[in-house]
Short mmCIF file of C-alpha atoms in Angstrom, two decimals:
data_model
loop_
_atom_site.label_atom_id
_atom_site.label_comp_id
_atom_site.label_asym_id
_atom_site.label_seq_id
_atom_site.Cartn_x
_atom_site.Cartn_y
_atom_site.Cartn_z
CA UNK A 115 -14.59 33.03 6.36
CA UNK A 116 -11.03 32.81 7.72
CA UNK A 117 -8.30 33.62 5.23
CA UNK A 118 -6.86 30.10 5.35
CA UNK A 119 -10.32 28.57 4.85
CA UNK A 120 -10.82 30.81 1.83
CA UNK A 121 -7.49 29.64 0.41
CA UNK A 122 -8.46 26.00 0.96
CA UNK A 123 -11.79 26.56 -0.81
CA UNK A 124 -10.08 28.17 -3.80
CA UNK A 125 -7.62 25.30 -4.20
CA UNK A 126 -10.49 22.84 -3.84
CA UNK A 127 -12.38 24.66 -6.59
CA UNK A 128 -9.40 24.22 -8.91
CA UNK A 129 -9.43 20.48 -8.26
CA UNK A 130 -13.21 20.05 -8.48
CA UNK A 131 -13.38 22.05 -11.72
CA UNK A 132 -10.64 19.93 -13.29
CA UNK A 133 -8.17 22.81 -13.57
CA UNK A 134 -5.94 20.68 -11.35
CA UNK A 135 -6.12 16.93 -11.81
CA UNK A 136 -4.72 13.99 -9.82
CA UNK A 137 -0.97 13.93 -10.27
CA UNK A 138 -0.74 17.55 -11.47
CA UNK A 139 1.92 19.84 -10.08
CA UNK A 140 0.69 23.12 -8.61
CA UNK A 141 2.02 26.34 -10.15
CA UNK A 142 4.80 28.14 -8.33
CA UNK A 143 3.74 29.62 -5.02
CA UNK A 144 3.99 33.24 -6.16
CA UNK A 145 2.11 32.53 -9.39
CA UNK A 146 -0.66 30.56 -7.67
CA UNK A 147 -1.10 33.10 -4.88
CA UNK A 148 -1.42 35.92 -7.37
CA UNK A 149 -3.81 33.97 -9.56
CA UNK A 150 -6.09 33.16 -6.63
CA UNK A 151 -5.83 36.60 -5.04
CA UNK A 152 -4.23 35.21 -1.90
CA UNK A 153 -1.26 36.12 0.23
CA UNK A 154 1.60 33.67 0.09
CA UNK A 155 1.26 33.02 3.84
CA UNK A 156 -2.40 32.03 3.57
CA UNK A 157 -1.59 29.86 0.55
CA UNK A 158 1.16 28.07 2.52
CA UNK A 159 -1.26 27.40 5.39
CA UNK A 160 -3.84 26.03 2.97
CA UNK A 161 -1.28 23.77 1.30
CA UNK A 162 -0.14 22.53 4.69
CA UNK A 163 -3.72 21.72 5.73
CA UNK A 164 -4.53 19.97 2.45
CA UNK A 165 -1.35 17.91 2.65
CA UNK A 166 -2.37 16.67 6.10
CA UNK A 167 -5.60 15.24 4.70
CA UNK A 168 -3.72 13.78 1.72
CA UNK A 169 -5.20 16.03 -0.97
CA UNK A 170 -1.80 17.53 -1.75
CA UNK A 171 1.65 15.99 -1.64
CA UNK A 172 4.48 18.39 -0.81
CA UNK A 173 7.75 17.05 -2.20
CA UNK A 174 10.78 18.83 -0.82
CA UNK A 175 12.84 20.36 -3.62
CA UNK A 176 10.37 19.25 -6.28
CA UNK A 177 7.07 21.01 -5.74
CA UNK A 178 3.52 20.34 -4.58
CA UNK A 179 1.32 17.85 -6.38
CA UNK A 180 -2.31 16.80 -6.28
CA UNK A 181 -2.43 13.25 -4.93
CA UNK A 182 -4.26 10.38 -6.62
CA UNK A 183 -7.39 11.44 -4.63
CA UNK A 184 -8.14 7.74 -4.18
CA UNK A 185 -10.81 7.08 -1.52
CA UNK A 186 -8.50 5.00 0.67
CA UNK A 187 -6.03 7.88 0.71
CA UNK A 188 -8.51 10.66 1.42
CA UNK A 189 -10.36 8.69 4.09
CA UNK A 190 -7.24 7.86 6.09
CA UNK A 191 -7.98 10.87 8.28
CA UNK A 192 -11.29 9.28 9.29
CA UNK A 193 -9.46 6.39 10.93
CA UNK A 194 -7.32 8.83 12.88
CA UNK A 195 -10.41 10.64 14.16
CA UNK A 196 -12.15 7.39 15.07
CA UNK A 197 -9.14 6.17 17.03
CA UNK A 198 -9.43 9.30 19.19
CA UNK A 199 -13.09 8.76 20.05
CA UNK A 200 -14.24 8.40 23.63
CA UNK A 201 -15.41 5.04 24.93
CA UNK A 202 -18.94 6.38 25.33
CA UNK A 203 -19.24 6.89 21.57
CA UNK A 204 -18.07 3.43 20.47
CA UNK A 205 -21.69 2.29 20.14
CA UNK A 206 -22.38 5.08 17.67
CA UNK A 207 -19.56 3.89 15.41
CA UNK A 208 -20.85 0.32 15.68
CA UNK A 209 -24.32 1.53 14.69
CA UNK A 210 -22.89 3.00 11.49
CA UNK A 211 -21.09 -0.28 10.82
CA UNK A 212 -24.38 -2.14 11.31
CA UNK A 213 -25.93 -0.01 8.56
CA UNK A 214 -23.09 -0.32 6.05
CA UNK A 215 -21.34 -3.64 6.56
CA UNK A 216 -24.28 -6.04 6.01
CA UNK A 217 -24.87 -4.44 2.60
CA UNK A 218 -21.20 -4.91 1.72
CA UNK A 219 -21.31 -8.52 2.94
CA UNK A 220 -24.38 -9.24 0.81
CA UNK A 221 -22.64 -7.81 -2.26
CA UNK A 222 -19.54 -9.87 -1.50
CA UNK A 223 -21.60 -13.07 -1.70
CA UNK A 224 -21.59 -12.83 -5.46
CA UNK A 225 -17.99 -11.69 -5.80
CA UNK A 226 -15.70 -13.22 -3.20
CA UNK A 227 -13.33 -15.87 -4.54
CA UNK A 228 -13.19 -19.42 -3.27
CA UNK A 229 -9.52 -19.05 -2.41
CA UNK A 230 -10.34 -16.09 -0.15
CA UNK A 231 -13.03 -18.09 1.64
CA UNK A 232 -10.62 -20.99 2.13
CA UNK A 233 -7.95 -18.65 3.50
CA UNK A 234 -10.37 -17.07 6.00
CA UNK A 235 -11.56 -20.49 7.13
CA UNK A 236 -7.99 -21.63 7.68
CA UNK A 237 -7.29 -18.43 9.62
CA UNK A 238 -10.21 -19.12 11.97
CA UNK A 239 -9.09 -22.74 12.38
CA UNK A 240 -5.58 -21.62 13.32
CA UNK A 241 -6.84 -19.13 15.88
CA UNK A 242 -7.69 -21.80 18.45
CA UNK A 243 -10.13 -21.68 21.37
CA UNK A 244 -8.25 -19.21 23.56
CA UNK A 245 -6.62 -16.50 21.44
CA UNK A 246 -5.11 -13.33 22.85
CA UNK A 247 -6.74 -9.95 22.28
CA UNK A 248 -3.98 -9.10 19.80
CA UNK A 249 -4.63 -12.29 17.83
CA UNK A 250 -8.35 -11.64 17.84
CA UNK A 251 -7.90 -8.08 16.60
CA UNK A 252 -5.64 -9.21 13.74
CA UNK A 253 -8.01 -12.00 12.73
CA UNK A 254 -11.11 -9.82 13.00
CA UNK A 255 -9.55 -7.09 10.87
CA UNK A 256 -8.51 -9.57 8.19
CA UNK A 257 -11.90 -11.31 8.23
CA UNK A 258 -14.08 -8.25 7.79
CA UNK A 259 -11.67 -6.36 5.54
CA UNK A 260 -11.33 -9.27 3.10
CA UNK A 261 -15.10 -9.62 2.82
CA UNK A 262 -15.77 -5.90 2.41
CA UNK A 263 -13.02 -5.51 -0.20
CA UNK A 264 -14.61 -8.34 -2.14
CA UNK A 265 -17.73 -6.22 -2.53
CA UNK A 266 -15.77 -4.15 -5.05
CA UNK A 267 -16.62 -0.69 -3.70
CA UNK A 268 -13.46 1.17 -2.70
CA UNK A 269 -15.36 4.02 -1.02
CA UNK A 270 -17.40 1.65 1.15
CA UNK A 271 -14.28 -0.33 2.02
CA UNK A 272 -12.39 2.80 3.03
CA UNK A 273 -15.28 4.08 5.14
CA UNK A 274 -15.58 0.80 7.03
CA UNK A 275 -11.81 0.59 7.46
CA UNK A 276 -11.85 4.05 8.99
CA UNK A 277 -14.83 3.32 11.23
CA UNK A 278 -13.29 0.28 12.83
CA UNK A 279 -9.52 0.23 12.72
CA UNK A 280 -7.14 -1.65 15.02
CA UNK A 281 -7.51 0.69 17.99
CA UNK A 282 -11.31 0.58 17.95
CA UNK A 283 -11.38 -3.18 17.47
CA UNK A 284 -8.98 -3.65 20.39
CA UNK A 285 -11.38 -1.76 22.65
CA UNK A 286 -14.31 -3.84 21.44
CA UNK A 287 -12.52 -7.15 21.77
CA UNK A 288 -11.38 -6.41 25.30
CA UNK A 289 -15.03 -5.89 26.17
CA UNK A 290 -16.04 -9.10 24.46
CA UNK A 291 -13.27 -11.13 26.08
CA UNK A 292 -14.37 -9.98 29.52
CA UNK A 293 -17.86 -11.25 28.76
CA UNK A 294 -16.66 -14.59 27.40
CA UNK A 295 -18.27 -13.84 24.05
CA UNK A 296 -15.31 -14.88 21.91
CA UNK A 297 -16.63 -18.37 21.05
CA UNK A 298 -20.01 -17.01 19.98
CA UNK A 299 -18.42 -14.32 17.84
CA UNK A 300 -16.21 -16.82 16.04
CA UNK A 301 -19.24 -19.06 15.43
CA UNK A 302 -20.93 -16.09 13.79
CA UNK A 303 -17.85 -15.56 11.63
CA UNK A 304 -18.21 -19.16 10.43
CA UNK A 305 -21.93 -18.63 9.74
CA UNK A 306 -21.07 -15.60 7.60
CA UNK A 307 -18.49 -17.66 5.71
CA UNK A 308 -21.04 -20.46 5.16
CA UNK A 309 -23.52 -17.99 3.67
CA UNK A 310 -20.81 -16.59 1.40
CA UNK A 311 -19.84 -20.09 0.27
CA UNK A 312 -23.49 -20.73 -0.61
CA UNK A 313 -23.59 -17.40 -2.52
CA UNK A 314 -26.61 -16.54 -0.40
CA UNK A 315 -26.61 -12.75 -0.26
CA UNK A 316 -29.58 -12.40 2.09
CA UNK A 317 -28.22 -14.95 4.57
CA UNK A 318 -24.86 -13.19 4.47
CA UNK A 319 -26.57 -9.87 5.11
CA UNK A 320 -28.58 -11.32 8.01
CA UNK A 321 -25.61 -12.96 9.72
CA UNK A 322 -23.52 -9.80 9.38
CA UNK A 323 -26.35 -7.80 10.97
CA UNK A 324 -26.74 -10.32 13.80
CA UNK A 325 -23.00 -10.31 14.38
CA UNK A 326 -22.57 -6.54 14.66
CA UNK A 327 -25.83 -6.07 16.58
CA UNK A 328 -24.63 -8.70 19.06
CA UNK A 329 -21.41 -6.80 19.64
CA UNK A 330 -23.45 -3.65 20.26
CA UNK A 331 -25.64 -5.48 22.75
CA UNK A 332 -22.70 -6.96 24.66
CA UNK A 333 -21.03 -3.58 24.95
CA UNK A 334 -24.25 -1.85 25.98
CA UNK A 335 -24.79 -4.38 28.75
CA UNK A 336 -21.17 -4.38 29.91
CA UNK A 337 -20.67 -3.21 33.51
#
């Protein structure tokens, strides 16, 4: 194991064991390095790496702290990785969405508030018949994010946010726009909303599956 990897593992062990908790300040560098049996250089590299993935927060002139370790914070790096994916792997990310998002949509059927449903309906109404790609991306993000957040599972919400952020959705929507699939997609959004209004979890699950599977099919058949 590389020295820096070993240092990362030792800091992780402190957090997992509860010796360091969210919000705690790390001991001084010299003290921590000695306690973990590490060189100060390898400790610095480990701290730098863990700060990049939002496990640690380095505050200039104050010290280094364990972050809140909230899922949305720790999974931010996933969105960065997804945005860098190649076009030939977009279908794989959509396949993962097709597994996770219908379950979240079904759960949301019993939780989403009427005001949220009304707001999403108004957003679709305001979009019009010929929106730009940018407008579609913004609306699509708001639509799916609102529903998934209503499911009440922060880990699931963060995973789905990371799997299909603005950059990925822009790629998908450009493909859909070229195939004149916008109207059908928006109709499916309305069908999902109707199922949620009826508090019909299985209908919501089915329409979410149809919706994402349709996007996969369009992209697979695209020239």
